[in-house]
mmCIF file of C-alpha atoms and ligand atoms in Angstrom:
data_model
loop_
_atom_site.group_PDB
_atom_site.id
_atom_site.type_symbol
_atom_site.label_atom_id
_atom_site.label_comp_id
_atom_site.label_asym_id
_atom_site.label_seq_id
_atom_site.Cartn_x
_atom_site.Cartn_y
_atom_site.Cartn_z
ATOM 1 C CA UNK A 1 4.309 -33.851 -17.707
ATOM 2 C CA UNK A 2 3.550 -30.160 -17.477
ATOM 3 C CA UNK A 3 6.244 -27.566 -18.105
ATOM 4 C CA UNK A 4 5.272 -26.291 -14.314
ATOM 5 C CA UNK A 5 4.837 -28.838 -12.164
ATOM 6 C CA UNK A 6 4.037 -27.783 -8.304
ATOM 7 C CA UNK A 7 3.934 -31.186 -6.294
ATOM 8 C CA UNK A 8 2.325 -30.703 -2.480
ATOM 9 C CA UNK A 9 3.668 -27.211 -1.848
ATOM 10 C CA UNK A 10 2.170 -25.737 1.327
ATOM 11 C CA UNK A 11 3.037 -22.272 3.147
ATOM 12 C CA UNK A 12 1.652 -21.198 6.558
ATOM 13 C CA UNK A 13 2.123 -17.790 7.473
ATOM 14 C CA UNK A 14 1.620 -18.142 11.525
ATOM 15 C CA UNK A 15 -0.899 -19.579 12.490
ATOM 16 C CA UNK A 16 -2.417 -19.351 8.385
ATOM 17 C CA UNK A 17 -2.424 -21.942 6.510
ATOM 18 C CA UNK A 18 -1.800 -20.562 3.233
ATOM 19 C CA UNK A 19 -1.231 -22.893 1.060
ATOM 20 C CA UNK A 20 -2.662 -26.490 2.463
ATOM 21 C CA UNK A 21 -1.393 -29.273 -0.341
ATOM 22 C CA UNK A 22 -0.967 -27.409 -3.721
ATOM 23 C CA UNK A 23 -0.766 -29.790 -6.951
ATOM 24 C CA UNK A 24 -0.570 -27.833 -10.206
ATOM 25 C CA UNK A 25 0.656 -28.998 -13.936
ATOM 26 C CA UNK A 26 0.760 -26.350 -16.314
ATOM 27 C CA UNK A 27 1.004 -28.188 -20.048
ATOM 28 C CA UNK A 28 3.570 -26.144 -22.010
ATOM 29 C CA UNK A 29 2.028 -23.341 -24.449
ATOM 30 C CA UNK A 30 -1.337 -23.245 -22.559
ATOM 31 C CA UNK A 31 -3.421 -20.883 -20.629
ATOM 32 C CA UNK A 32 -3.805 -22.061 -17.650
ATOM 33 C CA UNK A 33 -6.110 -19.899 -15.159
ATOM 34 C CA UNK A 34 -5.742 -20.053 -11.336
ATOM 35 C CA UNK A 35 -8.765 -18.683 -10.165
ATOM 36 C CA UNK A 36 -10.604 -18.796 -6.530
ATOM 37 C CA UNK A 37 -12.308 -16.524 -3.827
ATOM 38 C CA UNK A 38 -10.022 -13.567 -2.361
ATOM 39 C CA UNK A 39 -7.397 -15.070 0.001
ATOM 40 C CA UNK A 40 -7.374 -17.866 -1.616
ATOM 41 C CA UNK A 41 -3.562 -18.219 -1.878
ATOM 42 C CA UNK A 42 -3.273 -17.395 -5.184
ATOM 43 C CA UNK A 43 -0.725 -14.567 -4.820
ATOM 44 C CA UNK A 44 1.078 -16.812 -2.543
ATOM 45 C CA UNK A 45 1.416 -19.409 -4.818
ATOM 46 C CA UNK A 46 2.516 -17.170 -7.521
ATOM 47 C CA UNK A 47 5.090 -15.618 -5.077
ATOM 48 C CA UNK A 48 6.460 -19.049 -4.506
ATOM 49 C CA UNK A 49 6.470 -19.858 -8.441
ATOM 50 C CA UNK A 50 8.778 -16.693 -8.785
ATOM 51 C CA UNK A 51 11.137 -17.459 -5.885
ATOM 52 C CA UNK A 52 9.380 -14.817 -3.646
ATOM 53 C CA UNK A 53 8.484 -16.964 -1.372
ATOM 54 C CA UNK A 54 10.093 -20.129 0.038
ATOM 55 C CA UNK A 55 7.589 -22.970 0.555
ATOM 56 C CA UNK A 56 7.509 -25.218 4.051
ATOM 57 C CA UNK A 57 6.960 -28.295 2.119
ATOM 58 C CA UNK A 58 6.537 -29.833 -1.627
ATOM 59 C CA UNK A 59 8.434 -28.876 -4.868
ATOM 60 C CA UNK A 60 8.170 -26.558 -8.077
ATOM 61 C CA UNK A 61 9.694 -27.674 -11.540
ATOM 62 C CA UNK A 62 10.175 -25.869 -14.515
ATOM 63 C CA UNK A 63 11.256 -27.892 -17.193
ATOM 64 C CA UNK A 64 12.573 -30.819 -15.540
ATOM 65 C CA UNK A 65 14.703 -28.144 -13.081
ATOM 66 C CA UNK A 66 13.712 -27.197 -9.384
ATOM 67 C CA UNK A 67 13.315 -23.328 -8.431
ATOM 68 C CA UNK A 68 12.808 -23.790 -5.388
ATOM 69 C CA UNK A 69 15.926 -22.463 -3.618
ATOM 70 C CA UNK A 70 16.570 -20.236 -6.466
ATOM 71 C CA UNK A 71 16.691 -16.455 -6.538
ATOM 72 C CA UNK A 72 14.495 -14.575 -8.045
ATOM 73 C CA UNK A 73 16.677 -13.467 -10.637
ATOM 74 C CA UNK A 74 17.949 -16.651 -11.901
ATOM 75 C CA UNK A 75 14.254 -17.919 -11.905
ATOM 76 C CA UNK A 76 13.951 -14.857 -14.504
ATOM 77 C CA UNK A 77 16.768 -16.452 -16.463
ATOM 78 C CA UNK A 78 15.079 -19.757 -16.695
ATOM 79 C CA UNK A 79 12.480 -18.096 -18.332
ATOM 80 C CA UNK A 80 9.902 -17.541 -15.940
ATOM 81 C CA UNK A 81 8.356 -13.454 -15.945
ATOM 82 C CA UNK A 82 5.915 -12.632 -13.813
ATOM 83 C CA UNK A 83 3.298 -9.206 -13.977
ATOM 84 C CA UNK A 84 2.572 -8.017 -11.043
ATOM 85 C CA UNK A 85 -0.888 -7.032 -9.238
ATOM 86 C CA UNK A 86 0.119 -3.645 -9.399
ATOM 87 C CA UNK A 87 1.760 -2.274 -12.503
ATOM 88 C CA UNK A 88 5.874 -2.434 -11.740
ATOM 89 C CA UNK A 89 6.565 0.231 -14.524
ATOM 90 C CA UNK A 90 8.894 3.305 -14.067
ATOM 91 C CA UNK A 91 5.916 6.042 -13.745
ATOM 92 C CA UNK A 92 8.636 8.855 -14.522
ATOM 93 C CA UNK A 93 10.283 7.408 -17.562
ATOM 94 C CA UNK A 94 9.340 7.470 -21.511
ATOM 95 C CA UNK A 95 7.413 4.817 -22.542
ATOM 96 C CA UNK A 96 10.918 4.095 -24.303
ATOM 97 C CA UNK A 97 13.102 3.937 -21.656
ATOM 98 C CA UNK A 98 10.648 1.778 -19.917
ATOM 99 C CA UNK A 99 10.976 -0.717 -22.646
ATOM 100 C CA UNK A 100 15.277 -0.308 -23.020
ATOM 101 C CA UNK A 101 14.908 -1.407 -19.211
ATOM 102 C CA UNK A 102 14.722 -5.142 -20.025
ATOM 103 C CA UNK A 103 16.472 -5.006 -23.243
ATOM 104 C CA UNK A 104 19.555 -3.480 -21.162
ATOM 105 C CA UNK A 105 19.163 -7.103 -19.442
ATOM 106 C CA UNK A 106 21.476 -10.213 -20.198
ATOM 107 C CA UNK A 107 20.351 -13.290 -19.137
ATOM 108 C CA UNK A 108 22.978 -13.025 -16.567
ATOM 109 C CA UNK A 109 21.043 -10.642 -14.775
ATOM 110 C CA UNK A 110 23.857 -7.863 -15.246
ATOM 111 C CA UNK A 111 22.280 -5.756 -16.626
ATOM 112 C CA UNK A 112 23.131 -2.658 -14.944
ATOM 113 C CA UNK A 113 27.151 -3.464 -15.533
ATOM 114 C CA UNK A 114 26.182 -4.309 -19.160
ATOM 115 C CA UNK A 115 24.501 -1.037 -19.701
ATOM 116 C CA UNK A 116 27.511 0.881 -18.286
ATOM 117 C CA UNK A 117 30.182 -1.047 -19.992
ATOM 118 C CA UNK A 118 28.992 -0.980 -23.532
ATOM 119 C CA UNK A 119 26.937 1.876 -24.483
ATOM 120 C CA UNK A 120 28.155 1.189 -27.865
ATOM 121 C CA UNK A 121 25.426 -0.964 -27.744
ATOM 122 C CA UNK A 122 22.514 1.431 -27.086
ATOM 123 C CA UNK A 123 21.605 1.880 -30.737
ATOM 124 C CA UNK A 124 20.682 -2.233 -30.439
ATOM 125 C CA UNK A 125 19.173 -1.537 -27.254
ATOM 126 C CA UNK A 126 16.617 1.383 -28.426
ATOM 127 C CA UNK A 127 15.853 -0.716 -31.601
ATOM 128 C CA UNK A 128 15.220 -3.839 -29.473
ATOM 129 C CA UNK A 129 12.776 -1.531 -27.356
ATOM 130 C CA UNK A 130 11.332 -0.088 -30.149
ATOM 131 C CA UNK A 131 10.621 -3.357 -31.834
ATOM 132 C CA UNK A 132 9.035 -4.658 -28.957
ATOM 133 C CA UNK A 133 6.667 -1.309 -28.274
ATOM 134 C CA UNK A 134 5.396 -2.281 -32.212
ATOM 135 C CA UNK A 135 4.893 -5.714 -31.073
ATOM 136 C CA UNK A 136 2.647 -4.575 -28.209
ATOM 137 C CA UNK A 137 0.984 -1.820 -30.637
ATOM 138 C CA UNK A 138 2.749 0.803 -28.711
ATOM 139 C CA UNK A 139 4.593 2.680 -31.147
ATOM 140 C CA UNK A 140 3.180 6.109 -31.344
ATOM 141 C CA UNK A 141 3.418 6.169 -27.542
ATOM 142 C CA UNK A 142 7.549 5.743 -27.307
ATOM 143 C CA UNK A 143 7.798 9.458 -25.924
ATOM 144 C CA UNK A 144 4.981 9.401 -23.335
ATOM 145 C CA UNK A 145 5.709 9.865 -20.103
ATOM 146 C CA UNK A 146 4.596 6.235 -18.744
ATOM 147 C CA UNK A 147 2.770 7.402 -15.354
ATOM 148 C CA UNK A 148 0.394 9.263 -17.649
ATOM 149 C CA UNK A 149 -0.849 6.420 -19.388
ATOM 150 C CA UNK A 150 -4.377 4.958 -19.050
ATOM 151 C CA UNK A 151 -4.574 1.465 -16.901
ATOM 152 C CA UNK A 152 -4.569 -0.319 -19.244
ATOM 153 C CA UNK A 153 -1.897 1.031 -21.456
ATOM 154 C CA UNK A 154 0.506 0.480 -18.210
ATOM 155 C CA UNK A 155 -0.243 -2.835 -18.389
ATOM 156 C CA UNK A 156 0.386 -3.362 -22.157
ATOM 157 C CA UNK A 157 3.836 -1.799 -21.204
ATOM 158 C CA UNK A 158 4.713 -3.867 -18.406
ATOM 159 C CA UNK A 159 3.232 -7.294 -20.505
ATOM 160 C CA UNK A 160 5.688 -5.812 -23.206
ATOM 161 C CA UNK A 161 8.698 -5.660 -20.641
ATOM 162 C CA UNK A 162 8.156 -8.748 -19.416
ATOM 163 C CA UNK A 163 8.297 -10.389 -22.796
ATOM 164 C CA UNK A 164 11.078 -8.644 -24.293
ATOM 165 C CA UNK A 165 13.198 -10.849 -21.390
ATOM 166 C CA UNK A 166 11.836 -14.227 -23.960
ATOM 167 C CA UNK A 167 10.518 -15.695 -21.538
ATOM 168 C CA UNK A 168 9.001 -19.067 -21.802
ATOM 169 C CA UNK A 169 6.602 -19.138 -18.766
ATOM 170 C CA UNK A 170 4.497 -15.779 -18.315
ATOM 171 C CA UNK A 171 2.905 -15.410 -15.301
ATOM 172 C CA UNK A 172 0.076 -12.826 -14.549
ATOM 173 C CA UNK A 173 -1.477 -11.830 -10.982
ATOM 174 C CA UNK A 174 -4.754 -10.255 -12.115
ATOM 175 C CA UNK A 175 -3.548 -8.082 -14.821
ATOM 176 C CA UNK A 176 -7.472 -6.750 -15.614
ATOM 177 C CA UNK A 177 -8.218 -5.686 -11.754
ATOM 178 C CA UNK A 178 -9.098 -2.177 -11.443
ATOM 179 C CA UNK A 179 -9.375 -1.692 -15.140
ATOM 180 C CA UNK A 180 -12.187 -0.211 -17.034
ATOM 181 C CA UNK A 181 -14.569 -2.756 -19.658
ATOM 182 C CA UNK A 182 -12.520 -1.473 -22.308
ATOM 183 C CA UNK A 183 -8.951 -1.850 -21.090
ATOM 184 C CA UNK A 184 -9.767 -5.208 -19.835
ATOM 185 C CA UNK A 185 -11.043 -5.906 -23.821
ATOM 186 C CA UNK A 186 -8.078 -4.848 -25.070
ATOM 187 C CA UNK A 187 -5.686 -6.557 -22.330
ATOM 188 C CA UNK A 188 -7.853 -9.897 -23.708
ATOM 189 C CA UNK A 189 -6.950 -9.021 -26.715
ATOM 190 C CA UNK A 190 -2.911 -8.597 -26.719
ATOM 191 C CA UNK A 191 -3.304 -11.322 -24.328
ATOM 192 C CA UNK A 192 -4.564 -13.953 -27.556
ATOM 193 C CA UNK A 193 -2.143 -12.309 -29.738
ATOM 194 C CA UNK A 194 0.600 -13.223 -27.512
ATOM 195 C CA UNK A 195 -0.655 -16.360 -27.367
ATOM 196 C CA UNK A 196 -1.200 -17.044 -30.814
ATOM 197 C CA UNK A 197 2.317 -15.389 -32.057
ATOM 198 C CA UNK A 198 5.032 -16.675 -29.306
ATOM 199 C CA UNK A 199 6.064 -20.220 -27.813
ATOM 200 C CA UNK A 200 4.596 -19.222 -24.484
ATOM 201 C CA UNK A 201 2.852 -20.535 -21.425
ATOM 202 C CA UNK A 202 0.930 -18.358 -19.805
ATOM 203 C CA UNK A 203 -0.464 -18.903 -16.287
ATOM 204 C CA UNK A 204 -2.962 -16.459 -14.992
ATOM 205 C CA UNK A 205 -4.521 -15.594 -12.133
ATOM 206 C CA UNK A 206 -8.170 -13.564 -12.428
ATOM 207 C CA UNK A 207 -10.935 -12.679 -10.847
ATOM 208 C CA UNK A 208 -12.875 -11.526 -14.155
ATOM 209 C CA UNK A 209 -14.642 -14.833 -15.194
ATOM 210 C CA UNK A 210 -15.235 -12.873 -18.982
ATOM 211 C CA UNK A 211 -11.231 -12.790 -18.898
ATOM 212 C CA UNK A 212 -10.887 -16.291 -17.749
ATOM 213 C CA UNK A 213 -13.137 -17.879 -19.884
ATOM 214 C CA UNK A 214 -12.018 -15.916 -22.805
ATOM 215 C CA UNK A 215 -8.229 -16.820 -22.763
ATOM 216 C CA UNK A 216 -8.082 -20.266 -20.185
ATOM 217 C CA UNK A 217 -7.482 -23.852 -21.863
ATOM 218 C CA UNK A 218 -7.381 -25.469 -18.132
ATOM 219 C CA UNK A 219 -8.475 -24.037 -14.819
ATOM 220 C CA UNK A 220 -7.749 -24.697 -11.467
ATOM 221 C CA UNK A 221 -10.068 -22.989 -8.601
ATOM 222 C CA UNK A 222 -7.626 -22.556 -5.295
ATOM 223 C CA UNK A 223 -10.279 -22.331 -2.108
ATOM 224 C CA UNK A 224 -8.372 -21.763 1.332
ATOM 225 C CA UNK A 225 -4.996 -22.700 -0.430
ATOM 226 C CA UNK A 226 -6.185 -26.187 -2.178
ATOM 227 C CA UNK A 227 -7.300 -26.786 -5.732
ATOM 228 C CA UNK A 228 -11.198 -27.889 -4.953
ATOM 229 C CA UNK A 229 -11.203 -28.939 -9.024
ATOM 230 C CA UNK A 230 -8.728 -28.579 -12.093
ATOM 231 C CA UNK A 231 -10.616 -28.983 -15.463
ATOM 232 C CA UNK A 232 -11.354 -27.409 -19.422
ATOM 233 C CA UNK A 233 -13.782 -24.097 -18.915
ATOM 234 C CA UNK A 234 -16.721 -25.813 -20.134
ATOM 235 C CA UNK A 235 -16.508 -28.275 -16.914
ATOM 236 C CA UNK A 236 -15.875 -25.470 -14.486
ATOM 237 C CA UNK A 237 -18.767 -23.586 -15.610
ATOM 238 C CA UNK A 238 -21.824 -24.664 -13.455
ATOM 239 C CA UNK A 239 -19.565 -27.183 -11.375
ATOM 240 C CA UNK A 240 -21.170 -27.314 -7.649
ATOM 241 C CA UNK A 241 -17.539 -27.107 -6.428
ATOM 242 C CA UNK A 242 -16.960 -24.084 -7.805
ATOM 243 C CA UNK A 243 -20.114 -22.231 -6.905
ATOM 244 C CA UNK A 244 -19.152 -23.262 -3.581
ATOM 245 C CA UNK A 245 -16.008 -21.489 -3.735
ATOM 246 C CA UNK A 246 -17.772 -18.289 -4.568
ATOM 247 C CA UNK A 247 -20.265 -18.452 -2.421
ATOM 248 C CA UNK A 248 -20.981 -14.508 -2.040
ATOM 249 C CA UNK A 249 -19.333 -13.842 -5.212
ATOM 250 C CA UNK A 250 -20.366 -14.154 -9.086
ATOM 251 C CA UNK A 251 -19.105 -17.438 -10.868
HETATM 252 N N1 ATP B 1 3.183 -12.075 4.001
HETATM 253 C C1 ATP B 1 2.075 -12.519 4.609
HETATM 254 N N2 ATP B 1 2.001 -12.619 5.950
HETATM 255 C C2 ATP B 1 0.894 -13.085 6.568
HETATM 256 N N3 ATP B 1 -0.215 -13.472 5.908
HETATM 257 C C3 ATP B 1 -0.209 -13.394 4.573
HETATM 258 C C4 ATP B 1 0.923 -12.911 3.843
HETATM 259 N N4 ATP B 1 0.638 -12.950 2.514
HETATM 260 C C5 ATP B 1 -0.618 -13.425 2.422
HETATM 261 N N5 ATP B 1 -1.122 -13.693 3.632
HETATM 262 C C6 ATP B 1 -2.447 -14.279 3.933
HETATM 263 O O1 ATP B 1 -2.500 -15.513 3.209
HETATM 264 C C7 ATP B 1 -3.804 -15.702 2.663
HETATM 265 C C8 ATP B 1 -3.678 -15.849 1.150
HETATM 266 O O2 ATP B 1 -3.313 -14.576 0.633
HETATM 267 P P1 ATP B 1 -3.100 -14.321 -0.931
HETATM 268 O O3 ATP B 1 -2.641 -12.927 -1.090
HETATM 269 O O4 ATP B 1 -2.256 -15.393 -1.500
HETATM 270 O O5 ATP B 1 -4.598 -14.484 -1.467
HETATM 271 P P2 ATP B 1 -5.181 -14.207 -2.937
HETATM 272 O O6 ATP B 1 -5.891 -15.454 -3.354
HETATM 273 O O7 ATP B 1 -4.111 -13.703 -3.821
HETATM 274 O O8 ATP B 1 -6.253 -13.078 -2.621
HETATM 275 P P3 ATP B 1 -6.738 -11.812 -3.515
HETATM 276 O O9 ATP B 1 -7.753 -12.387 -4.460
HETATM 277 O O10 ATP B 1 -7.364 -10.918 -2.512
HETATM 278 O O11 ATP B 1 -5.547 -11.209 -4.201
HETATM 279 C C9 ATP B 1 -4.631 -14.498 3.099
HETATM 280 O O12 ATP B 1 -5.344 -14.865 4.253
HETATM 281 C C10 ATP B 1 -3.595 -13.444 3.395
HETATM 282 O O13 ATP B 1 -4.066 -12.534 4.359
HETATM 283 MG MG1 MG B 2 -3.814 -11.879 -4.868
#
């Protein structure tokens, strides 16, 4: 039994079948990749993991617990965090007061009522955030101005606001795309330290095969909103199933 478990879920958008008959068990502190041609449903599955999205049919456990039904939010406080597939972070803010965003956060999603009520409490709040920026190796960039960061440093931000919420599932909608050899390096990088460091599941989605094959324990390849084939990296590389997939694109 996988921390995630996603049992038949299907979404049709109109006439679209989106999703057809999704099955997906994500084993607690894994990588698990989600990979597949574009408009595959893989952003739509996502969506649905996060409460985005209501599914026409199946279910979605996280530990033992349904989301489905759920706001966003309160998925959030079960400890689900999700990057999005464009950087969420406040272009016009510090890199600091990017990072005191989350940390303003209680679990009860007040966060904005919190951060009024007890400023008291901003001395914690600026040490939390600068705790977490020399977690993510982002020290010496606390006074930037965020929107003038490189790609890839956005992304390091936003991985770093996600986590400072604890969460225990982190889920990732192609955080390399767009990025240059080097950011995407570096992105693998923090990625493994994350990994290695925190009691975390992560569940990615990628279309860089170097990034899935670098971080991935399991994979599942989505192909017009079905998994064609679940299995370890060394059995998806080469699989006929998968080639398929990506016919027209590199595998
Ligand atoms: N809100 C929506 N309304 C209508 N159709 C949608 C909506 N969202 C997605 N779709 C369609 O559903 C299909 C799956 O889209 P989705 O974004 O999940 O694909 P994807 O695998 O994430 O693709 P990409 O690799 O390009 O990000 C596509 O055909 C897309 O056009
Ligand atoms: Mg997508």
């Amino acid at each position: 039994m996988g921390i995630l478990e996603v049992k038949d879920v299907g979404k049709r958008f109109g006439g679209l079948q989106a999703l057809g008959d999704v099955n997906l068990s994500v084993a607690e502190n894994t990588v698990h990749a989600i990979i597949g041609p574009n408009g595959a449903g893989k952003s739509t599955l996502l969506n649905v993991l996060v409460g985005k999205l209501i599914p026409d049919t199946g279910s979605v456990m996280f530990d033992g617990q349904s989301v489905l039904g759920r706001k966003p939010y309160e998925i959030n406080q079960m400890g689900i965090s999700r990057v999005f597939q464009t950087p969420e972070i406040f272009i016009d803010l510090s890199v600091l007061e990017n990072m005191m965003i989350p940390c303003f956060a209680k679990r009860d999603g007040s966060f904005r009522m919190h951060a009024i009520e007890n400023m008291h409490d901003e001395k914690d709040i600026v040490e939390k955030a600068e705790s977490m920026l020399e977690d993510m190796n982002m020290a010496d960039k606390r006074e930037m101005h965020a929107g003038s960061m490189s790609r890839g440093d956005k992304r390091r931000l936003e991985i770093g606001m996600c986590l400072a919420q604890e969460p225990r599932l982190l889920l990732l909608d192609e955080p390399t795309a767009g990025m240059a050899r080097a950011d995407t390096n570096n992105t693998i990088d923090l990625l493994k330290q994350i990994k290695d460091e925190r009691d975390i599941t992560i569940a990615i989605i990628e279309h860089d095969m170097h990034v899935v094959f670098s971080l991935a324990e399991r994979i599942t390849v989505l192909a017009q909103g079905t998994p064609l084939v679940e299995d370890t990296p060394e059995n998806i590389k080469g699989h006929p199933k998968v080639r398929e997939a990506y016919l027209g694109e590199s595998a």
